[in-house]
mmCIF file of C-alpha atoms in Angstrom:
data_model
loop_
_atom_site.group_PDB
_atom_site.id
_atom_site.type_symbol
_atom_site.label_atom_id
_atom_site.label_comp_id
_atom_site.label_asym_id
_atom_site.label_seq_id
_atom_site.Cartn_x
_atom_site.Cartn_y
_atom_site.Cartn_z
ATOM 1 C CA UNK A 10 94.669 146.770 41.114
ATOM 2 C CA UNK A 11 91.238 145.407 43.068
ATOM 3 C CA UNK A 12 90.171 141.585 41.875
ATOM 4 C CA UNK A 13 87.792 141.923 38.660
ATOM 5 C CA UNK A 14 85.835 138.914 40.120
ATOM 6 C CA UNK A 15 82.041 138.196 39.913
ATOM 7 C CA UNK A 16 81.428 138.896 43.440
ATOM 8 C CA UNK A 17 83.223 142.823 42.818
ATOM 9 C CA UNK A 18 81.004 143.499 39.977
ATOM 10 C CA UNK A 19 78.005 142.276 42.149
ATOM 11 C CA UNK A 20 79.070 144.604 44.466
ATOM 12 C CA UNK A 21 79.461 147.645 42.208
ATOM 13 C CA UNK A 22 76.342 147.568 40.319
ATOM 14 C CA UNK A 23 74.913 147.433 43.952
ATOM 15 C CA UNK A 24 76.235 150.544 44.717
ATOM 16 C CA UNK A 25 76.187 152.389 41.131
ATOM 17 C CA UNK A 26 72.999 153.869 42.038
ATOM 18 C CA UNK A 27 73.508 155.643 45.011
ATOM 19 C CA UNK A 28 76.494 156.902 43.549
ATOM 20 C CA UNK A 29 74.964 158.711 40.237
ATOM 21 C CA UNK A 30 71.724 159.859 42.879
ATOM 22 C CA UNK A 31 74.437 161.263 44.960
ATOM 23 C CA UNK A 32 76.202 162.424 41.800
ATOM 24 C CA UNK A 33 72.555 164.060 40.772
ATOM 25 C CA UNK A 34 71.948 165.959 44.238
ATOM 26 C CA UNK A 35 75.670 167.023 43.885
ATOM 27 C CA UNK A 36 74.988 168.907 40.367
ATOM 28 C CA UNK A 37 71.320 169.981 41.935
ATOM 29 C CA UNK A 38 72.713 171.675 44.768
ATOM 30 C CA UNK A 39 75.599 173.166 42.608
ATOM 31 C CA UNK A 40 72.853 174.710 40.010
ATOM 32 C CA UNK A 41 70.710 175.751 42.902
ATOM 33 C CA UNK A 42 73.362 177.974 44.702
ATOM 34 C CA UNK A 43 74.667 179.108 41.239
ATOM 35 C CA UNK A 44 70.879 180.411 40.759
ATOM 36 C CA UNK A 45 70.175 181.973 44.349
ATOM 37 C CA UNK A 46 70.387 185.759 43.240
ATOM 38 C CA UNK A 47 68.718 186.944 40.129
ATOM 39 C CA UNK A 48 69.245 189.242 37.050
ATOM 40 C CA UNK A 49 70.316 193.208 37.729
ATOM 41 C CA UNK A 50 66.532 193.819 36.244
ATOM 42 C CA UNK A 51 65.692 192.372 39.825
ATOM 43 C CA UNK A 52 63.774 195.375 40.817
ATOM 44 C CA UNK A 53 62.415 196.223 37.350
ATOM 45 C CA UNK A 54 58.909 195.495 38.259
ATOM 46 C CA UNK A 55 58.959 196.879 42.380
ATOM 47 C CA UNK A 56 61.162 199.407 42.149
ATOM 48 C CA UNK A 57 62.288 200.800 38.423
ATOM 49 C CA UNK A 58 64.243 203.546 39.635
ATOM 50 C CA UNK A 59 66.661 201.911 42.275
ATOM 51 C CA UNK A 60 69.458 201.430 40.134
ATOM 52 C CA UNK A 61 69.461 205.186 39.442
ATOM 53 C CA UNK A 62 68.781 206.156 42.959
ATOM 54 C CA UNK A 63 72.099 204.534 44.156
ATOM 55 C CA UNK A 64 74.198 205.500 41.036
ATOM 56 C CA UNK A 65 73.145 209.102 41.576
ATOM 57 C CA UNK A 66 73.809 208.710 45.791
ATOM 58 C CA UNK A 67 76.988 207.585 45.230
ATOM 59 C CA UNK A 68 78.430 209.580 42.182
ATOM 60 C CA UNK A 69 77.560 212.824 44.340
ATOM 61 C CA UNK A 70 79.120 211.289 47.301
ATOM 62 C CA UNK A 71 82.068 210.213 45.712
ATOM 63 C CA UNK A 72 82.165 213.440 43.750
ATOM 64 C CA UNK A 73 82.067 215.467 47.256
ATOM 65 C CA UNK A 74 84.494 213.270 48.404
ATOM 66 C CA UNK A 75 86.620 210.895 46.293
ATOM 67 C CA UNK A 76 87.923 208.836 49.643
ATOM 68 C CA UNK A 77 84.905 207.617 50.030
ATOM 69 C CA UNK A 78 84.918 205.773 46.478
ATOM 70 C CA UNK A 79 87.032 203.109 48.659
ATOM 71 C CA UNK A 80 85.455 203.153 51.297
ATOM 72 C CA UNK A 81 82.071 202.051 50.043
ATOM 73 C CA UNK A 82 84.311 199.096 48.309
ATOM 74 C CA UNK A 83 85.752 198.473 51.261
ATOM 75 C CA UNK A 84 81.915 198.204 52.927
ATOM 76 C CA UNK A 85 80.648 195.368 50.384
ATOM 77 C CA UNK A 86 84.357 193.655 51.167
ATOM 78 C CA UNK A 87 83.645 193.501 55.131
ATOM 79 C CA UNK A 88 80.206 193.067 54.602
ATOM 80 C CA UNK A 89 80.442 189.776 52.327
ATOM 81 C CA UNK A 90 83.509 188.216 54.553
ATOM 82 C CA UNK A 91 81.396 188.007 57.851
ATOM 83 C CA UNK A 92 78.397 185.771 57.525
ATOM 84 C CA UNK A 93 78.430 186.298 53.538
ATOM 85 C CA UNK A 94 76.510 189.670 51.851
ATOM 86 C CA UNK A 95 73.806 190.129 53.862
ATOM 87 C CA UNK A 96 74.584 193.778 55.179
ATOM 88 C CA UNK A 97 75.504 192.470 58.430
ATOM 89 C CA UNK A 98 78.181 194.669 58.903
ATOM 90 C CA UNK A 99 75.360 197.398 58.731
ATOM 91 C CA UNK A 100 73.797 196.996 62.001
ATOM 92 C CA UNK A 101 74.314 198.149 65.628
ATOM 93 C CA UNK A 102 74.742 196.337 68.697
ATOM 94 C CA UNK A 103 71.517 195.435 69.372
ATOM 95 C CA UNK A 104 71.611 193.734 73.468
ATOM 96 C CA UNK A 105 66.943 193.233 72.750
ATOM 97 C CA UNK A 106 68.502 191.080 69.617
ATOM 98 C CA UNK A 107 71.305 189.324 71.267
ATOM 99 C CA UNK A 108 74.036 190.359 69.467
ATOM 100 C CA UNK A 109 77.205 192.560 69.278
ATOM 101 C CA UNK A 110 77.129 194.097 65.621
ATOM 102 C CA UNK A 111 80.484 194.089 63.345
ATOM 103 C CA UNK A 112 81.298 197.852 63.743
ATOM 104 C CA UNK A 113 83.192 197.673 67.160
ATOM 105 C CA UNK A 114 85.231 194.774 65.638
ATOM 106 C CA UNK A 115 89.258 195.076 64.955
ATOM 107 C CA UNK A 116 89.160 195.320 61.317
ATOM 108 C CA UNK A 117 86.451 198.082 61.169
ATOM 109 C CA UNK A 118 86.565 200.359 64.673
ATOM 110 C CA UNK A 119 87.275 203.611 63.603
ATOM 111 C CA UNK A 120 87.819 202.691 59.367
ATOM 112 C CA UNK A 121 84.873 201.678 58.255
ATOM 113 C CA UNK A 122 82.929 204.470 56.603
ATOM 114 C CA UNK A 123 80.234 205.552 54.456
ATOM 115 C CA UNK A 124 77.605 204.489 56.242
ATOM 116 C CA UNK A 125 75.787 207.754 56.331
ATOM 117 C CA UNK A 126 75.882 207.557 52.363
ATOM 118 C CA UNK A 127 73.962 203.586 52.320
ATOM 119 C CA UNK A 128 71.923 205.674 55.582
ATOM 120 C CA UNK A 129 70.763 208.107 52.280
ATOM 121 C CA UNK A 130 70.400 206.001 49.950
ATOM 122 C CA UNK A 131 68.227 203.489 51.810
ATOM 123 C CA UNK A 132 66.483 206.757 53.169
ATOM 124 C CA UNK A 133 65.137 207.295 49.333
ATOM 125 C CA UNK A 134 64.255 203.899 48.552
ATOM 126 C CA UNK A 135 62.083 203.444 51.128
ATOM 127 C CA UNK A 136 60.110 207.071 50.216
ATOM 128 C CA UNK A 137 60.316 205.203 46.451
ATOM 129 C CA UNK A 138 58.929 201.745 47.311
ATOM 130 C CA UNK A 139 58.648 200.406 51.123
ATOM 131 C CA UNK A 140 60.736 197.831 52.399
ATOM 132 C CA UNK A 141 61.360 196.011 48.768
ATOM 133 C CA UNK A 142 65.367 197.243 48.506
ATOM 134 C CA UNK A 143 68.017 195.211 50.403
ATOM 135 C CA UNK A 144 70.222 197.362 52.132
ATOM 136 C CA UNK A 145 72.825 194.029 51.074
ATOM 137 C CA UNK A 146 71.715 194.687 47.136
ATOM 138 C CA UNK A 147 72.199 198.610 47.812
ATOM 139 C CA UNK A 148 76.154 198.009 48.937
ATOM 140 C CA UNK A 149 76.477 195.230 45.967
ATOM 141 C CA UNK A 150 75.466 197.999 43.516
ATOM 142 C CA UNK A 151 77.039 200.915 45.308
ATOM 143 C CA UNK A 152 80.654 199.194 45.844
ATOM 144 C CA UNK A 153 80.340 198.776 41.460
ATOM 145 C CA UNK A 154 79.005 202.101 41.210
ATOM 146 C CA UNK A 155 81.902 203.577 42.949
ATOM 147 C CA UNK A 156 84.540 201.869 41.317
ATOM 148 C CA UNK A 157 83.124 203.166 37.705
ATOM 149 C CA UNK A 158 83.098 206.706 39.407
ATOM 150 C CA UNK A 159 86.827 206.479 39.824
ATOM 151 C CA UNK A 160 87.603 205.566 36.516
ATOM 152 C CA UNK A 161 87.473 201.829 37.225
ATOM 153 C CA UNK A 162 86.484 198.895 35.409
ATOM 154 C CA UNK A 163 82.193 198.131 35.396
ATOM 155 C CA UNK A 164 80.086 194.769 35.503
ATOM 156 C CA UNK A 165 76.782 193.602 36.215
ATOM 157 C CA UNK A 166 75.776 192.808 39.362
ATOM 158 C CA UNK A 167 73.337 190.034 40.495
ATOM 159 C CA UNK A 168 70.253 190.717 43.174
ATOM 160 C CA UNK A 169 68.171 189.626 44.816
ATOM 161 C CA UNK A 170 69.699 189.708 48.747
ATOM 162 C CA UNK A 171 67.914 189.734 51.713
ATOM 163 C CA UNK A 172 69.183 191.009 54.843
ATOM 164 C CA UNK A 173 70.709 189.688 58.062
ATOM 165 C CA UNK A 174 68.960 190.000 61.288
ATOM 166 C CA UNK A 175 72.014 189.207 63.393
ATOM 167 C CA UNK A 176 75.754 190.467 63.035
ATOM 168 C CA UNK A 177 78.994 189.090 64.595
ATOM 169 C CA UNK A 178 82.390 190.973 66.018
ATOM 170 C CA UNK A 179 83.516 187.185 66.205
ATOM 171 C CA UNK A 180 83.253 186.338 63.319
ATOM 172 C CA UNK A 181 84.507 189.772 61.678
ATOM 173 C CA UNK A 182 87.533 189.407 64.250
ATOM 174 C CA UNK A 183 88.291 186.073 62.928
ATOM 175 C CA UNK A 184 87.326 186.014 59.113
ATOM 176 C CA UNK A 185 88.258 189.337 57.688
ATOM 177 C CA UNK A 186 92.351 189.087 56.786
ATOM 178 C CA UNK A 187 94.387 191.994 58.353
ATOM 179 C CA UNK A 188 97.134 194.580 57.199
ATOM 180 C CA UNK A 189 99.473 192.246 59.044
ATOM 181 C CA UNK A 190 98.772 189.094 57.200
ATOM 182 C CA UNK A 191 100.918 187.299 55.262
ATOM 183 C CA UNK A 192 100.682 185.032 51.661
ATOM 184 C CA UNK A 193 99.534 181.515 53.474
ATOM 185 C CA UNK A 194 96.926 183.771 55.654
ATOM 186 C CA UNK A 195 95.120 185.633 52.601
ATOM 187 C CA UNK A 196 95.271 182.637 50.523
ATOM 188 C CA UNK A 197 93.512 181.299 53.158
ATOM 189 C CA UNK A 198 90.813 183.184 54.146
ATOM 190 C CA UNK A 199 90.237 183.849 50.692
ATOM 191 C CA UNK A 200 90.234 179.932 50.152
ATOM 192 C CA UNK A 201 87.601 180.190 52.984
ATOM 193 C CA UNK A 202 85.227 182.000 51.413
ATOM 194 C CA UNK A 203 85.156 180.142 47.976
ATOM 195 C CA UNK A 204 87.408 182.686 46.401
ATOM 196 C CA UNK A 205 90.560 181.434 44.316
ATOM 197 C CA UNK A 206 94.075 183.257 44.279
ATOM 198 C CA UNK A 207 93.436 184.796 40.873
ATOM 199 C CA UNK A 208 90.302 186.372 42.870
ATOM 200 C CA UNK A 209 92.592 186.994 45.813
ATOM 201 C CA UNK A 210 95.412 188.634 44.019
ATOM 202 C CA UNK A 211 92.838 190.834 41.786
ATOM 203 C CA UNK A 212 90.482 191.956 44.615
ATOM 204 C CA UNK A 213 93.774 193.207 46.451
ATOM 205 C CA UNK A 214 94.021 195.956 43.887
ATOM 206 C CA UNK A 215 91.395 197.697 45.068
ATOM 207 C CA UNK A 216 94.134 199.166 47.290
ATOM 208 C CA UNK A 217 94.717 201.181 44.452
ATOM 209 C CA UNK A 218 92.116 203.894 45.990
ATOM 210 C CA UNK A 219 91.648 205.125 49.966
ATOM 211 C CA UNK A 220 94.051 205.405 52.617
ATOM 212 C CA UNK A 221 95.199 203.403 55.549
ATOM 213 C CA UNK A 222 95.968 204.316 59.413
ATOM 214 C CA UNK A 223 99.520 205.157 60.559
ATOM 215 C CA UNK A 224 98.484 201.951 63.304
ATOM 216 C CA UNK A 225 97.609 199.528 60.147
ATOM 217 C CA UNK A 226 101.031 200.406 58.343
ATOM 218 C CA UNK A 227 103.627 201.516 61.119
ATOM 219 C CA UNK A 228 105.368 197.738 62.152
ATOM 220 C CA UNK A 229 105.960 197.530 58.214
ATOM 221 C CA UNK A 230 107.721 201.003 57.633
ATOM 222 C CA UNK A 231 109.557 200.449 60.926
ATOM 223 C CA UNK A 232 110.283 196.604 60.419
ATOM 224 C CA UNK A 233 109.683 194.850 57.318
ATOM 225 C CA UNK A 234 112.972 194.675 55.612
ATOM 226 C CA UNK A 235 111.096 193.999 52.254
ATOM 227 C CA UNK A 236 110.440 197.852 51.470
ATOM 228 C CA UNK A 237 111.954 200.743 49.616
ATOM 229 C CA UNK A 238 114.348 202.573 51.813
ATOM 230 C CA UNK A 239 112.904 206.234 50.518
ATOM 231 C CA UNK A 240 109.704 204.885 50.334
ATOM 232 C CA UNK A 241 110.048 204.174 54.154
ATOM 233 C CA UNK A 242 111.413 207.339 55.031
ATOM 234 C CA UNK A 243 109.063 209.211 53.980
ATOM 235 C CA UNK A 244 105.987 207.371 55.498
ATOM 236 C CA UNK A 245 108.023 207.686 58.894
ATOM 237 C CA UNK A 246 107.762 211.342 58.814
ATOM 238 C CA UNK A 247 104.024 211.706 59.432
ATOM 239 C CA UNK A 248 103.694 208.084 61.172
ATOM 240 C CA UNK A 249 105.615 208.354 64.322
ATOM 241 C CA UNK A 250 106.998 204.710 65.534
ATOM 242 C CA UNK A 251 105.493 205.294 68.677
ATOM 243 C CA UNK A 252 102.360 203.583 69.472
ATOM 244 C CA UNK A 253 99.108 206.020 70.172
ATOM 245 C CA UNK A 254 101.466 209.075 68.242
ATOM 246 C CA UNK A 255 99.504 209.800 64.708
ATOM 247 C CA UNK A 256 98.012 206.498 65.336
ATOM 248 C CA UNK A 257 94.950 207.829 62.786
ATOM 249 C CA UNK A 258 97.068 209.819 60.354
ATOM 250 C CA UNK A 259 96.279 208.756 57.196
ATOM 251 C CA UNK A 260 98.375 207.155 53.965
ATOM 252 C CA UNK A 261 97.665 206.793 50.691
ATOM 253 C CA UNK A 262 97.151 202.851 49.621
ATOM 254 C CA UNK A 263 98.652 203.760 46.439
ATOM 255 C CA UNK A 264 101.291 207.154 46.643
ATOM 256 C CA UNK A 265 101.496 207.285 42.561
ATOM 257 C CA UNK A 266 97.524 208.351 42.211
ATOM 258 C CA UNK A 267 95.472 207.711 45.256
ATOM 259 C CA UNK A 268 92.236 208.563 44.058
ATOM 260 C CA UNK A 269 92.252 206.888 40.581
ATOM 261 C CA UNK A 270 91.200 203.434 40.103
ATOM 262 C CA UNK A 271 94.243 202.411 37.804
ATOM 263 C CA UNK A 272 96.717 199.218 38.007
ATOM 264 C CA UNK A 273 99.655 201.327 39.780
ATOM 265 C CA UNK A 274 99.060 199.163 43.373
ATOM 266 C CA UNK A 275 100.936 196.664 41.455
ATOM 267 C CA UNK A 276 104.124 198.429 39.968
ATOM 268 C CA UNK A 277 104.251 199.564 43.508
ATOM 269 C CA UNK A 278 104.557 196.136 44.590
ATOM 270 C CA UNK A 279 107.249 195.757 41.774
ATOM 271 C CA UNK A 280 108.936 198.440 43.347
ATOM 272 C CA UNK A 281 108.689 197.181 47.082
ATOM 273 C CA UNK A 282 106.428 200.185 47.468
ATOM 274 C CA UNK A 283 103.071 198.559 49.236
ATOM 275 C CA UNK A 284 102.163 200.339 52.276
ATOM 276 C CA UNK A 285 100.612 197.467 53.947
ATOM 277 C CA UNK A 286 102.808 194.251 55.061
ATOM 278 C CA UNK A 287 99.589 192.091 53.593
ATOM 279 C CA UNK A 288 100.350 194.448 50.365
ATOM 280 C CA UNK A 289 103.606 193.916 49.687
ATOM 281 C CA UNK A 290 103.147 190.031 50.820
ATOM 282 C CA UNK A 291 101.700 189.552 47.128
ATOM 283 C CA UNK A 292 104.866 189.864 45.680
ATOM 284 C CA UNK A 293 108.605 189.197 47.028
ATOM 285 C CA UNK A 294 110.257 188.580 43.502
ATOM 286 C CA UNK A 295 111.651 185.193 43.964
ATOM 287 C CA UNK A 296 108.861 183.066 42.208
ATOM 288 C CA UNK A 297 106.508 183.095 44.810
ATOM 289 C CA UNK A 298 102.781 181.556 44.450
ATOM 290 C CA UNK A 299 101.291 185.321 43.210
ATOM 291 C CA UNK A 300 104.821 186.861 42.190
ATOM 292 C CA UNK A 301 103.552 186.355 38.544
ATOM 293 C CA UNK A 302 100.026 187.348 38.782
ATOM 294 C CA UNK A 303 101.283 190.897 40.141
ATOM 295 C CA UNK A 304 103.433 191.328 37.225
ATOM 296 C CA UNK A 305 100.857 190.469 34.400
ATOM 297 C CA UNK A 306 98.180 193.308 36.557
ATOM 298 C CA UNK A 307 101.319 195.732 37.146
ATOM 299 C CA UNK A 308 101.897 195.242 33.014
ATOM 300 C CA UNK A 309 98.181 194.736 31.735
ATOM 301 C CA UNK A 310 95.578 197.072 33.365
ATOM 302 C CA UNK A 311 92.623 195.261 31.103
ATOM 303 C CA UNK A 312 93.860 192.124 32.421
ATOM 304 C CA UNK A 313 93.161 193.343 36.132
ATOM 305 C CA UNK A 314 90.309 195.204 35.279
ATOM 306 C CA UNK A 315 88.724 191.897 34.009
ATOM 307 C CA UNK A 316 89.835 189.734 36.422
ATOM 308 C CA UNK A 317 88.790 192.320 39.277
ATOM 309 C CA UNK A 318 85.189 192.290 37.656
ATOM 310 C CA UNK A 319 84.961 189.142 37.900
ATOM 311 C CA UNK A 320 85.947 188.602 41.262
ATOM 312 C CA UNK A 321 83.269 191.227 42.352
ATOM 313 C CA UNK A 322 80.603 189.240 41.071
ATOM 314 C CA UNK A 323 82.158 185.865 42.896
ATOM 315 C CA UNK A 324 82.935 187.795 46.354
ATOM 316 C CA UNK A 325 78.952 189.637 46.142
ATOM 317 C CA UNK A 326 77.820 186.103 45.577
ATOM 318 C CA UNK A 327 79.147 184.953 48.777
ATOM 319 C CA UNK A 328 76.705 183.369 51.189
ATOM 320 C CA UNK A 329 73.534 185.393 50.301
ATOM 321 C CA UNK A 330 70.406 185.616 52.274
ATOM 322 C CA UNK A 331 67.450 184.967 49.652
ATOM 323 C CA UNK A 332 63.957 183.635 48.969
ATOM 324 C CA UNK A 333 62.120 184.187 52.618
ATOM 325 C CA UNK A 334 65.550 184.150 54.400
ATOM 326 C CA UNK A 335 66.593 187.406 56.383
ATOM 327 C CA UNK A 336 64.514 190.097 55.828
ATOM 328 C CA UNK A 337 64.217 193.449 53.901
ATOM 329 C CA UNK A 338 65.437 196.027 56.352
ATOM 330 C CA UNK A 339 63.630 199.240 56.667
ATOM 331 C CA UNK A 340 66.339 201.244 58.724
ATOM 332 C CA UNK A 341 69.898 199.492 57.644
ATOM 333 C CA UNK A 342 70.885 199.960 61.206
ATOM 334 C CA UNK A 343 68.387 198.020 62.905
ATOM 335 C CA UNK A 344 66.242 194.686 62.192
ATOM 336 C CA UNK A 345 62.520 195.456 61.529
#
């Protein structure tokens, strides 16, 4: 224990001060970033009908095409990882702006989709009310909207995003975790982006919609040892273990109902039925750090869908452009 002398209590009333200011601009900042988007009735006043536009864009969309339920979802996700939600992941390559734009990048050449659908949807905002929708706010909203259109679970959404002018293959390279990751790695880059393993373990289940590549799944049916044998077999007959073979054939993320927003990723898991290595990494059975978590989701589909609400709202709060930051794109594609 430190001396309780005269000349240590000098010392720390000296310094008591600039502790409780620092304390103060700790709690200031903190309250500040809580507060840097705004209400859903954002747009109330400029643009009433927004929220409609985009429920309407995406219900027929999804409707047309239930795939592509996930793969809005999956747009916010890589949008919100890389530089934070500030539609980055929606522009080109711009070489006049300096930059190489997100799309070419590892995690999204060739699988990322549904741009043509934010392409619409920004397309009838602008006819509505010029340059005053985000195309960031319009994948928040559309990424909820198409979970509820699958039959998943709903929540409010915050606005009030701005966009990026720049994008990053970098950064999407390095920050977004792959189908090859294991635990420590998703904890991690989770961990990175202020997201806790309840978030991790929760936003995982939106594997419980879309499909994966025969590339993004093949060393696990071929290798892992961790996976049911008939399970296996069966993947191995349209995903040939040859590389550039079926490379782009296409699995379902969850076999039991693909296209239904439901907590069946995680009896899957149970089962040692996850198609992706980073899937199945959630849960080995033996007490591991999420082993429990998957159980509760895999036995209480209002737990999930709570905790995967939740865990929305953290992950579209990530990083957000806002005030007279970034700008409000005109074309999603390209900075004004």
């Amino acid at each position: 224990m430190a001396p309780d002398d005269a000349s240590s209590r000098k010392h720390h009333h000296r310094y008591l001060p600039v502790l409780v200011l620092a304390l103060v601009v700790a709690a200031a900042a903190a309250v500040a970033g809580a507060q840097q988007l705004s209400s859903e009735d954002y747009y109330d006043g400029s643009c009433p009908a927004a929220l409609l536009t985009i429920r309407s864009a995406v219900a027929t969309a999804v409707l047309m095409d239930p795939r592509m339920g996930a793969s809005l979802l999956r747009l916010h996700f890589h949008d919100c990882f890389v530089q934070g939600c500030d539609a980055s992941v929606l522009l080109d390559d711009d070489a006049a702006a300096g930059f190489t734009g997100e799309k070419g990048a590892g995690p999204n050449a060739g699988s990322l989709r549904g741009f043509d659908v934010i392409d619409n949807v920004k397309m009838l905002l602008e006819l509505l009310c010029p340059q005053t929708v985000s195309c960031a706010d319009i994948l928040a909203v559309a990424a909820r909207d198409a979970v509820e259109q699958l039959g998943g679970p709903s929540w409010t959404v915050p606005l009030g995003r701005r966009d990026a002018t720049t994008a990053s293959a970098s950064l999407a390279n390095s920050d977004l975790p792959g189908p090859t990751s294991n635990l420590n790695g998703l904890l991690n880059a989770f961990s990175n982006k202020g997201l806790s393993t309840t978030d991790m373990v929760a936003l995982s289940g939106a594997h419980t919609v879309g499909r994966a590549q025969c590339r993004n799944c093949r060393a696990r049916i071929y290798n892992d040892t961790d996976i049911d044998a008939f399970f296996a077999a069966g993947l191995r007959g349209t995903c040939p273990a040859q590389a550039g073979s079926g490379d782009g054939a296409l699995e379902p993320l969850d076999e039991t109902s693909p296209d239904a927003f439901d907590n069946d990723y995680y009896g899957n898991l149970l089962s040692q039925r996850g198609l992706l290595h980073s899937d199945q990494a959630l849960f080995g059975g033996g007490g591991g750090a999420t082993d429990a978590l998957v159980r509760t989701y895999a036995s209480d589909a209002g737990q999930w869908g709570s905790d995967f609400a939740a865990a929305m709202v953290r992950m579209a709060s990530i990083g957000p452009l806002t005030g007279t930051d970034g700008e409000i794109r005109v074309n999603c594609r390209r900075v004004n």
